[in-house]
Coordinates of C-alpha atoms in Angstrom, one line a residue:
Chain A
M1 CA 4.6 20.6 15.8
S2 CA 3.3 19.8 12.3
K3 CA -0.2 19.2 11.0
S4 CA 1.3 16.9 9.0
K5 CA 0.8 13.8 10.9
F6 CA -2.7 14.1 11.0
T7 CA -2.7 13.8 7.2
T8 CA -3.4 10.2 6.0
I9 CA 0.0 10.8 3.9
G10 CA 1.6 12.0 7.1
R11 CA 1.0 9.0 8.8
K12 CA 2.3 6.8 6.4
I13 CA 5.5 8.8 5.9
L14 CA 5.4 8.1 10.1
M15 CA 5.2 4.2 8.8
A16 CA 7.9 4.3 6.2
L17 CA 10.2 5.9 9.0
S18 CA 9.5 3.4 11.3
G19 CA 10.0 0.9 9.0
F20 CA 13.1 2.3 8.3
F21 CA 14.3 2.2 11.5
L22 CA 12.7 -1.7 12.3
M23 CA 14.8 -2.0 8.9
F24 CA 18.5 -1.4 10.5
F25 CA 17.6 -2.5 13.2
L26 CA 17.5 -6.2 11.6
L27 CA 21.0 -5.1 10.1
Q28 CA 22.6 -4.6 13.2
H29 CA 20.7 -8.2 15.0
L30 CA 21.8 -10.1 11.9
T31 CA 25.7 -9.3 12.2
I32 CA 25.4 -9.9 16.3
N33 CA 23.8 -13.2 15.2
M34 CA 26.3 -14.1 12.8
L35 CA 28.9 -13.3 15.7
S36 CA 27.2 -17.0 17.3
V37 CA 28.4 -18.7 14.1
V38 CA 32.2 -17.0 13.6
S39 CA 33.1 -17.0 16.8
P40 CA 30.9 -17.8 20.3
D41 CA 33.5 -15.6 22.2
M42 CA 33.3 -12.5 20.0
F43 CA 29.3 -13.3 20.3
N44 CA 29.5 -13.8 24.0
E45 CA 31.5 -10.3 24.4
V46 CA 29.1 -8.4 21.6
S47 CA 25.7 -9.8 23.8
Q48 CA 27.6 -8.5 27.5
F49 CA 28.4 -5.2 26.4
M50 CA 24.8 -4.5 24.8
G51 CA 22.7 -6.2 27.7
T52 CA 24.9 -4.0 29.7
N53 CA 25.9 -0.7 27.9
P54 CA 23.7 1.9 29.3
V55 CA 22.9 3.8 26.0
V56 CA 21.5 0.0 24.4
Q57 CA 19.6 -0.3 27.4
F58 CA 18.1 2.2 28.3
A59 CA 18.4 4.8 25.5
L60 CA 18.0 2.8 22.4
Q61 CA 15.8 -0.3 23.4
P62 CA 13.0 2.4 24.6
V63 CA 13.3 4.2 20.7
L64 CA 13.5 0.3 19.1
I65 CA 10.3 -1.1 21.4
F66 CA 8.2 2.9 21.3
A67 CA 9.1 2.4 17.2
V68 CA 7.5 -1.8 17.3
F69 CA 4.7 -0.5 18.8
F70 CA 3.9 2.4 16.8
H71 CA 4.5 0.8 13.7
F72 CA 2.0 -2.4 14.3
I73 CA -0.3 0.4 16.4
M74 CA -0.5 2.5 13.5
G75 CA -0.5 -0.5 10.9
I76 CA -3.5 -1.9 12.3
V77 CA -5.5 2.0 12.5
L78 CA -4.6 2.2 8.7
E79 CA -5.1 -1.1 7.6
L80 CA -9.5 -0.3 9.8
Q81 CA -9.3 2.7 8.5
N82 CA -8.5 1.4 4.7
R83 CA -11.4 -1.3 5.3
S84 CA -13.9 1.2 6.5
A85 CA -13.3 3.2 3.3
R86 CA -15.7 0.7 1.3
S87 CA -18.2 -0.8 3.9
V88 CA -20.1 -2.2 0.0
K89 CA -17.4 -4.8 -1.2
Y90 CA -17.2 -5.8 -4.9
A91 CA -19.3 -9.3 -5.6
Y92 CA -16.4 -9.5 -8.1
S93 CA -12.9 -8.6 -8.5
K94 CA -9.9 -9.7 -9.6
P95 CA -7.2 -7.9 -7.7
G96 CA -4.5 -10.4 -8.8
T97 CA -4.3 -9.2 -12.4
N98 CA -3.0 -5.5 -11.1
S99 CA -1.7 -5.8 -7.9
S100 CA 0.5 -8.6 -6.1
W101 CA -0.5 -10.5 -3.0
I102 CA 2.6 -9.9 -0.7
S103 CA 1.6 -6.0 -1.7
R104 CA -2.3 -6.4 -0.8
N105 CA -1.2 -8.5 2.1
M106 CA 1.1 -6.5 3.9
I107 CA -1.5 -6.7 7.4
V108 CA -1.5 -11.2 7.5
T109 CA 2.0 -10.5 6.8
G110 CA 2.4 -7.9 9.8
L111 CA 0.5 -9.7 12.1
V112 CA 2.5 -13.1 11.8
V113 CA 5.8 -11.5 12.6
L114 CA 4.4 -10.1 15.6
A115 CA 3.0 -13.2 16.6
F116 CA 6.3 -14.7 16.1
L117 CA 7.3 -11.2 17.9
G118 CA 5.6 -12.3 21.3
L119 CA 7.4 -15.9 21.0
H120 CA 10.7 -13.8 20.9
F121 CA 10.2 -11.4 23.7
Y122 CA 9.4 -14.7 25.6
D123 CA 12.4 -16.6 23.9
F124 CA 15.1 -13.7 25.0
W125 CA 14.4 -10.6 26.5
V126 CA 11.8 -11.4 29.0
H127 CA 14.9 -14.3 30.1
E128 CA 16.9 -11.1 29.9
M129 CA 14.9 -8.6 31.5
T130 CA 14.4 -11.2 34.6
V131 CA 17.8 -12.1 35.0
K132 CA 19.8 -8.8 35.0
Y133 CA 17.1 -6.4 36.4
A134 CA 14.4 -8.7 38.5
G135 CA 17.4 -10.4 39.6
G136 CA 20.1 -8.2 39.9
D137 CA 23.1 -10.2 38.1
M138 CA 24.8 -7.9 35.5
T139 CA 27.5 -10.6 35.2
G140 CA 25.8 -12.6 32.1
L141 CA 27.9 -15.7 33.4
I142 CA 27.0 -18.8 33.8
N143 CA 26.9 -18.9 37.3
P144 CA 27.2 -15.1 39.0
N145 CA 28.9 -16.8 42.0
D146 CA 32.0 -18.2 39.6
P147 CA 34.2 -15.9 37.5
N148 CA 35.4 -18.8 35.2
S149 CA 32.1 -20.3 34.6
G150 CA 31.8 -18.1 30.9
Y151 CA 29.0 -15.9 29.7
R152 CA 25.8 -17.6 29.6
Y153 CA 24.7 -16.1 26.3
Y154 CA 25.8 -18.2 23.5
E155 CA 24.9 -21.1 25.4
E156 CA 21.5 -19.7 25.7
L157 CA 21.0 -19.6 22.5
V158 CA 22.3 -22.9 21.4
M159 CA 19.8 -24.0 23.6
K160 CA 16.5 -22.6 22.7
F161 CA 17.1 -24.1 19.1
E162 CA 17.3 -27.5 20.2
D163 CA 13.3 -28.1 19.8
P164 CA 13.0 -28.3 16.3
I165 CA 9.1 -27.0 16.6
R166 CA 10.3 -23.8 17.7
V167 CA 13.6 -23.9 14.8
I168 CA 10.1 -24.4 12.3
I169 CA 8.2 -21.6 14.2
Y170 CA 10.7 -19.3 13.2
I171 CA 11.7 -20.3 10.1
I172 CA 7.9 -20.1 8.8
S173 CA 7.9 -16.1 10.5
F174 CA 11.2 -15.0 8.6
V175 CA 9.7 -16.3 5.1
L176 CA 6.9 -13.8 6.0
L177 CA 8.8 -10.9 7.0
A178 CA 10.8 -11.9 4.6
L179 CA 7.4 -11.1 1.9
H180 CA 6.5 -8.2 4.3
L181 CA 10.1 -6.6 4.0
M182 CA 9.7 -7.1 0.3
H183 CA 7.6 -4.3 -0.6
G184 CA 7.2 -2.6 2.8
F185 CA 11.5 -1.9 1.7
Q186 CA 10.1 0.2 -1.5
S187 CA 7.0 1.1 -0.5
S188 CA 9.0 2.6 2.3
F189 CA 10.8 5.0 -0.7
Q190 CA 7.8 5.7 -2.6
S191 CA 5.6 6.9 0.9
V192 CA 9.2 9.7 2.2
G193 CA 9.0 10.8 -1.5
V194 CA 12.0 9.0 -3.1
S195 CA 10.7 7.9 -6.8
K196 CA 14.5 8.4 -8.7
G197 CA 15.8 5.1 -8.7
K198 CA 12.9 2.9 -7.8
N199 CA 14.3 0.5 -10.4
F200 CA 17.6 -0.3 -8.0
I201 CA 15.4 0.3 -5.1
K202 CA 12.6 -2.5 -5.4
K203 CA 16.1 -4.7 -7.0
F204 CA 17.9 -3.9 -3.3
G205 CA 14.9 -4.3 -1.3
N206 CA 13.6 -8.0 -2.8
A207 CA 17.7 -8.3 -2.2
F208 CA 17.7 -7.4 1.5
A209 CA 14.2 -9.0 2.1
I210 CA 15.7 -12.3 1.3
V211 CA 19.0 -11.8 2.6
V212 CA 18.7 -10.8 5.2
P213 CA 15.7 -13.0 6.9
L214 CA 17.9 -16.0 5.2
G215 CA 20.6 -15.2 7.0
F216 CA 18.8 -15.7 10.2
I217 CA 17.2 -18.8 9.3
F218 CA 20.7 -20.6 8.8
I219 CA 21.5 -18.9 12.4
A220 CA 18.3 -21.4 14.0
I221 CA 19.2 -24.5 11.3
Y222 CA 23.3 -23.9 11.9
H223 CA 22.5 -24.2 16.8
H224 CA 19.6 -26.6 16.0
L225 CA 21.8 -29.2 14.2
Q226 CA 25.0 -28.3 16.8
H227 CA 22.1 -30.6 19.3
Chain B
M1 CA -21.5 -13.1 -29.3
N2 CA -24.5 -15.1 -26.6
L3 CA -23.7 -13.2 -23.0
T4 CA -24.9 -13.4 -19.5
L5 CA -24.6 -9.8 -17.7
K6 CA -24.9 -9.5 -14.0
I7 CA -25.7 -6.2 -13.3
W8 CA -25.8 -4.3 -10.6
R9 CA -29.8 -3.3 -9.7
Q10 CA -29.8 -0.3 -7.1
K11 CA -32.8 1.7 -7.1
D12 CA -30.6 5.3 -5.5
A13 CA -28.6 6.0 -3.4
K14 CA -30.9 5.0 -0.6
S15 CA -32.5 1.2 -1.3
P16 CA -30.1 -2.0 -1.4
G17 CA -28.9 -3.3 -4.1
K18 CA -28.4 -6.6 -5.7
M19 CA -27.2 -8.5 -8.4
V20 CA -29.6 -8.9 -11.6
T21 CA -28.5 -11.4 -14.2
Y22 CA -29.9 -10.8 -17.7
P23 CA -29.0 -12.2 -21.3
I24 CA -28.2 -10.3 -24.8
S25 CA -27.3 -12.3 -27.8
N26 CA -26.1 -10.9 -31.5
I27 CA -23.2 -8.7 -29.3
E28 CA -20.1 -7.8 -32.2
G29 CA -17.1 -7.6 -31.4
H30 CA -16.5 -4.9 -33.0
M31 CA -18.9 -2.6 -30.8
S32 CA -17.7 -0.8 -27.4
F33 CA -18.6 -1.9 -24.3
L34 CA -21.0 0.8 -23.7
E35 CA -23.3 -0.2 -27.4
M36 CA -23.0 -3.4 -25.4
M37 CA -25.2 -1.8 -22.4
D38 CA -27.4 0.3 -25.4
I39 CA -28.5 -2.5 -27.1
L40 CA -29.5 -4.1 -23.4
N41 CA -31.5 -0.8 -22.7
D42 CA -33.0 -0.7 -25.9
E43 CA -34.9 -4.1 -24.7
L44 CA -35.4 -3.4 -21.5
I45 CA -37.1 -0.8 -22.3
E46 CA -38.7 -2.3 -25.2
K47 CA -40.2 -4.8 -22.3
G48 CA -41.7 -2.3 -20.6
E49 CA -38.4 -2.8 -18.0
E50 CA -36.5 0.1 -16.3
P51 CA -33.2 0.6 -18.1
V52 CA -30.0 0.3 -16.7
A53 CA -28.7 3.4 -15.6
F54 CA -24.7 4.5 -16.4
D55 CA -22.5 7.3 -16.7
H56 CA -21.0 8.6 -20.0
D57 CA -20.7 11.5 -22.0
C58 CA -17.5 11.2 -25.1
R59 CA -17.6 8.0 -25.0
E60 CA -13.9 8.3 -26.6
G61 CA -12.1 8.4 -23.5
I62 CA -11.6 11.9 -22.6
C63 CA -15.0 12.4 -20.3
G64 CA -14.0 9.9 -17.9
M65 CA -17.8 9.2 -17.4
C66 CA -18.2 5.9 -17.4
S67 CA -17.8 4.1 -14.1
M68 CA -17.9 0.5 -14.4
Y69 CA -15.9 -1.9 -12.7
I70 CA -16.0 -5.0 -15.4
N71 CA -15.5 -8.6 -14.3
G72 CA -13.4 -7.7 -11.2
E73 CA -12.0 -4.2 -13.2
A74 CA -12.0 -0.7 -13.3
H75 CA -12.6 -0.1 -17.1
G76 CA -12.3 -3.6 -17.6
P77 CA -10.0 -6.4 -18.7
D78 CA -8.1 -4.3 -21.4
R79 CA -5.4 -1.4 -20.4
R80 CA -4.8 1.9 -20.4
V81 CA -9.0 2.2 -21.7
T82 CA -11.8 4.0 -20.5
T83 CA -15.4 1.4 -20.0
C84 CA -16.0 3.6 -23.6
Q85 CA -13.3 2.2 -25.4
L86 CA -13.3 -1.5 -24.5
H87 CA -14.7 -3.4 -27.0
M88 CA -16.6 -6.8 -27.0
R89 CA -14.1 -8.2 -28.8
M90 CA -11.9 -8.5 -25.7
F91 CA -14.7 -11.0 -24.2
K92 CA -15.8 -14.8 -25.0
D93 CA -18.3 -16.4 -26.9
G94 CA -21.4 -17.5 -24.2
E95 CA -19.0 -15.3 -21.3
T96 CA -20.8 -14.7 -17.8
I97 CA -19.4 -10.6 -17.4
H98 CA -19.9 -9.0 -13.9
I99 CA -21.3 -5.3 -13.8
E100 CA -20.8 -3.4 -10.7
P101 CA -20.6 0.4 -9.8
F102 CA -17.9 2.3 -8.6
R103 CA -17.1 1.3 -5.0
A104 CA -15.7 3.6 -2.5
N105 CA -18.0 4.8 0.2
S106 CA -16.5 8.5 -0.6
F107 CA -18.1 7.8 -4.8
P108 CA -22.0 6.9 -2.8
V109 CA -24.3 5.1 -5.6
V110 CA -26.9 7.2 -7.2
K111 CA -28.7 4.9 -9.0
D112 CA -27.5 1.5 -10.8
L113 CA -23.7 2.2 -12.4
M114 CA -24.3 5.4 -11.1
V115 CA -21.7 7.5 -9.1
D116 CA -21.9 10.5 -7.7
R117 CA -17.6 11.4 -8.1
G118 CA -18.3 15.0 -6.3
A119 CA -15.3 14.4 -4.2
F120 CA -13.1 14.8 -6.7
D121 CA -14.0 18.2 -7.5
R122 CA -14.4 19.5 -4.2
I123 CA -10.5 18.5 -3.7
Q124 CA -9.8 19.9 -6.9
Q125 CA -11.7 23.6 -5.8
A126 CA -9.8 22.8 -2.7
G127 CA -6.4 24.1 -4.8
G128 CA -6.7 22.3 -8.1
Y129 CA -6.0 26.5 -10.4
I130 CA -3.6 29.1 -10.2
S131 CA -4.9 32.0 -9.3
V132 CA -4.0 34.3 -12.5
N133 CA -6.0 37.5 -14.2
T134 CA -5.9 36.0 -18.2
S135 CA -8.3 39.0 -19.2
G136 CA -6.0 41.4 -20.9
N137 CA -3.1 40.7 -19.6
T138 CA -1.7 37.4 -21.1
Q139 CA 2.2 36.5 -21.5
D140 CA 2.7 35.5 -24.0
A141 CA 3.2 31.4 -24.1
N142 CA 6.8 31.7 -24.9
S143 CA 8.3 34.3 -22.4
L144 CA 7.9 31.8 -19.7
P145 CA 10.7 28.6 -20.8
I146 CA 10.2 25.5 -19.3
P147 CA 12.4 22.6 -20.0
K148 CA 10.6 19.9 -21.9
A149 CA 11.4 17.1 -19.5
D150 CA 9.4 19.4 -17.3
A151 CA 7.2 20.0 -19.6
D152 CA 5.8 16.7 -20.6
L153 CA 5.9 15.4 -16.8
A154 CA 3.3 18.2 -16.2
M155 CA 1.5 17.1 -19.6
D156 CA 1.5 13.4 -18.5
A157 CA 0.4 14.0 -14.8
A158 CA -2.6 16.4 -16.5
T159 CA -4.6 13.9 -19.2
C160 CA -5.5 12.4 -15.5
I161 CA -9.4 12.6 -16.2
G162 CA -10.7 12.4 -13.0
C163 CA -12.6 8.7 -13.9
G164 CA -12.0 7.5 -10.2
A165 CA -10.9 4.5 -11.4
C166 CA -8.0 4.8 -9.1
V167 CA -9.8 4.7 -6.4
A168 CA -12.4 1.6 -7.6
T169 CA -9.5 -0.5 -7.8
C170 CA -7.3 0.2 -4.8
K171 CA -7.9 -1.9 -1.6
N172 CA -8.2 0.7 0.4
S173 CA -10.4 3.4 -1.9
S174 CA -7.7 5.3 -1.7
A175 CA -7.6 8.9 -4.3
M176 CA -3.9 9.3 -4.5
L177 CA -3.1 8.8 -7.6
F178 CA -5.8 11.1 -8.5
V179 CA -4.7 13.8 -6.3
S180 CA -1.4 13.4 -7.0
A181 CA -1.2 14.1 -10.3
K182 CA -3.7 17.3 -9.8
V183 CA -1.0 18.6 -7.6
S184 CA 2.1 17.4 -10.2
Q185 CA 0.6 19.2 -13.5
Y186 CA 1.5 22.4 -11.5
A187 CA 3.8 21.3 -9.0
L188 CA 5.9 20.7 -12.0
L189 CA 5.5 24.2 -13.7
P190 CA 6.5 27.2 -12.8
Q191 CA 3.3 29.0 -12.5
G192 CA 2.3 26.5 -10.4
Q193 CA 4.8 27.6 -7.8
V194 CA 3.8 30.8 -6.7
E195 CA 0.2 28.8 -4.4
A196 CA 2.5 24.9 -4.4
K197 CA 2.4 25.0 -0.5
D198 CA -1.3 25.9 -0.1
R199 CA -2.4 23.5 -2.8
V200 CA -1.3 20.5 -1.7
I201 CA -2.0 20.6 1.8
N202 CA -5.3 22.3 1.3
M203 CA -5.7 19.2 -1.5
V204 CA -5.0 16.8 0.5
N205 CA -6.3 17.9 3.5
Q206 CA -10.3 17.9 1.3
M207 CA -9.0 14.0 0.5
D208 CA -8.8 13.3 3.7
I209 CA -12.2 15.1 4.6
E210 CA -13.8 13.3 1.8
G211 CA -12.9 9.5 3.8
F212 CA -10.7 8.0 1.0
G213 CA -8.2 5.3 2.4
N214 CA -4.2 5.5 2.7
C215 CA -2.1 4.4 0.1
T216 CA -0.3 1.6 0.3
N217 CA 1.8 1.6 -2.6
T218 CA 0.4 -1.9 -3.5
G219 CA 0.5 0.1 -7.2
A220 CA -3.2 -1.4 -9.3
C221 CA -4.7 2.1 -9.6
E222 CA -1.0 3.4 -12.0
V223 CA -1.9 -0.5 -13.6
E224 CA -5.6 0.2 -14.2
C225 CA -6.1 4.6 -14.7
P226 CA -7.1 4.7 -18.2
K227 CA -4.5 7.5 -18.9
G228 CA -1.1 5.8 -17.3
I229 CA -0.8 8.5 -14.0
S230 CA 2.6 7.6 -12.4
L231 CA 2.6 6.0 -9.5
D232 CA 5.7 9.1 -9.0
N233 CA 3.2 11.7 -8.7
I234 CA 2.1 10.4 -5.7
A235 CA 6.3 10.5 -4.5
R236 CA 5.6 14.0 -5.9
M237 CA 3.0 15.0 -3.8
N238 CA 4.2 12.9 -0.6
R239 CA 7.3 15.5 -1.1
E240 CA 5.9 18.3 -1.8
L241 CA 3.3 17.6 1.3
I242 CA 7.1 17.0 3.3
K243 CA 8.3 20.4 2.0
A244 CA 5.0 22.5 2.8
K245 CA 5.1 21.6 6.1
A246 CA 8.4 21.3 6.9

């Protein structure tokens, strides 16, 4: 086993790699969610596939859950280490003159996104697990005893966004996610040692950080307005 | 101009310190910050008080000794300067100036504004050298061609004076900019290749042993560095470490 994971740089590299994976996941998640706007039937079909395919359920899903836990636990560990590296704080400091608020407050934006993930898992994931694995209903149908009742996914999604408070919480969380990604995207490349084309990476990262969360916000508002 | 100075006073490494206020007058804009400190100390000595201890040596921006955190920034509000190169014209008449030592657990305060930056020496000793016997068998410099672009980047990295402003200004007290400059200056040159793997591993390990924080790529170090050492060096060190461990 590589000893590098014990160095501060090794931990940063692992933080970046888990970040890359989560950013790729976000893109995939957004693509599927966008189907709910384009075609409810297609969204239902893909949801049923993702929800019942053994590779997705028993290989990719555990990896994703591991990556989420790893990223936030490592993030908190690094933050605590960093804080303890300076026990006597400056009486007067002006960090805003040399660095952005976003880059200095990844732990703040990260913890908000983590809190959101709690709500999001409660909203969708826990429900899915309960229906499929506790209830044993793998049909994905609104009425499991009626094959003509249609898939339940689109209907459940639209129902979730009826509550304006939930929509507002989702919007705020995605704004914070956008801030987290604005630094996280380019920072991940720097951590793995990519410095060529850093201006392009920064611009592309900013575009990614705005477009992806904006897509999720659009979907939440779109379904809310259907009520 | 007349100024109010709020200076960190600490008797020794073990005693607790505190900010003490000193009014100072008749300061000219062309004076350097350290000359202003000299005037303050003259006044304190005349009054029979203990002068403010601060590090200084060359006073021309290359020794890296003058470690002061001035008005919330390492080496003060100017860019690409050390404290000795900071002119009083950067301040306004009647202004209050906060002066603190560089703060990091790895840079313990010795007295007042003086800190012990021995951690940097130990990192340098862990690998910041090449093992070439130069006694009697020195090669002609031109016998080893080096691309101009590489030579320039190596020279840029080598301008690091080890002042510690990067650590002082980093919210995590990370020493990555310093260590990466020292790793880069050799990594870019053929002479540095022989020990490249051991160098980066040993220097990074020593950096961790010294208790510096992790780099979170805020970029504050690059902005405050008096020599303008680039963040690209940190990316290069990360690559070097990945190569060395692979």
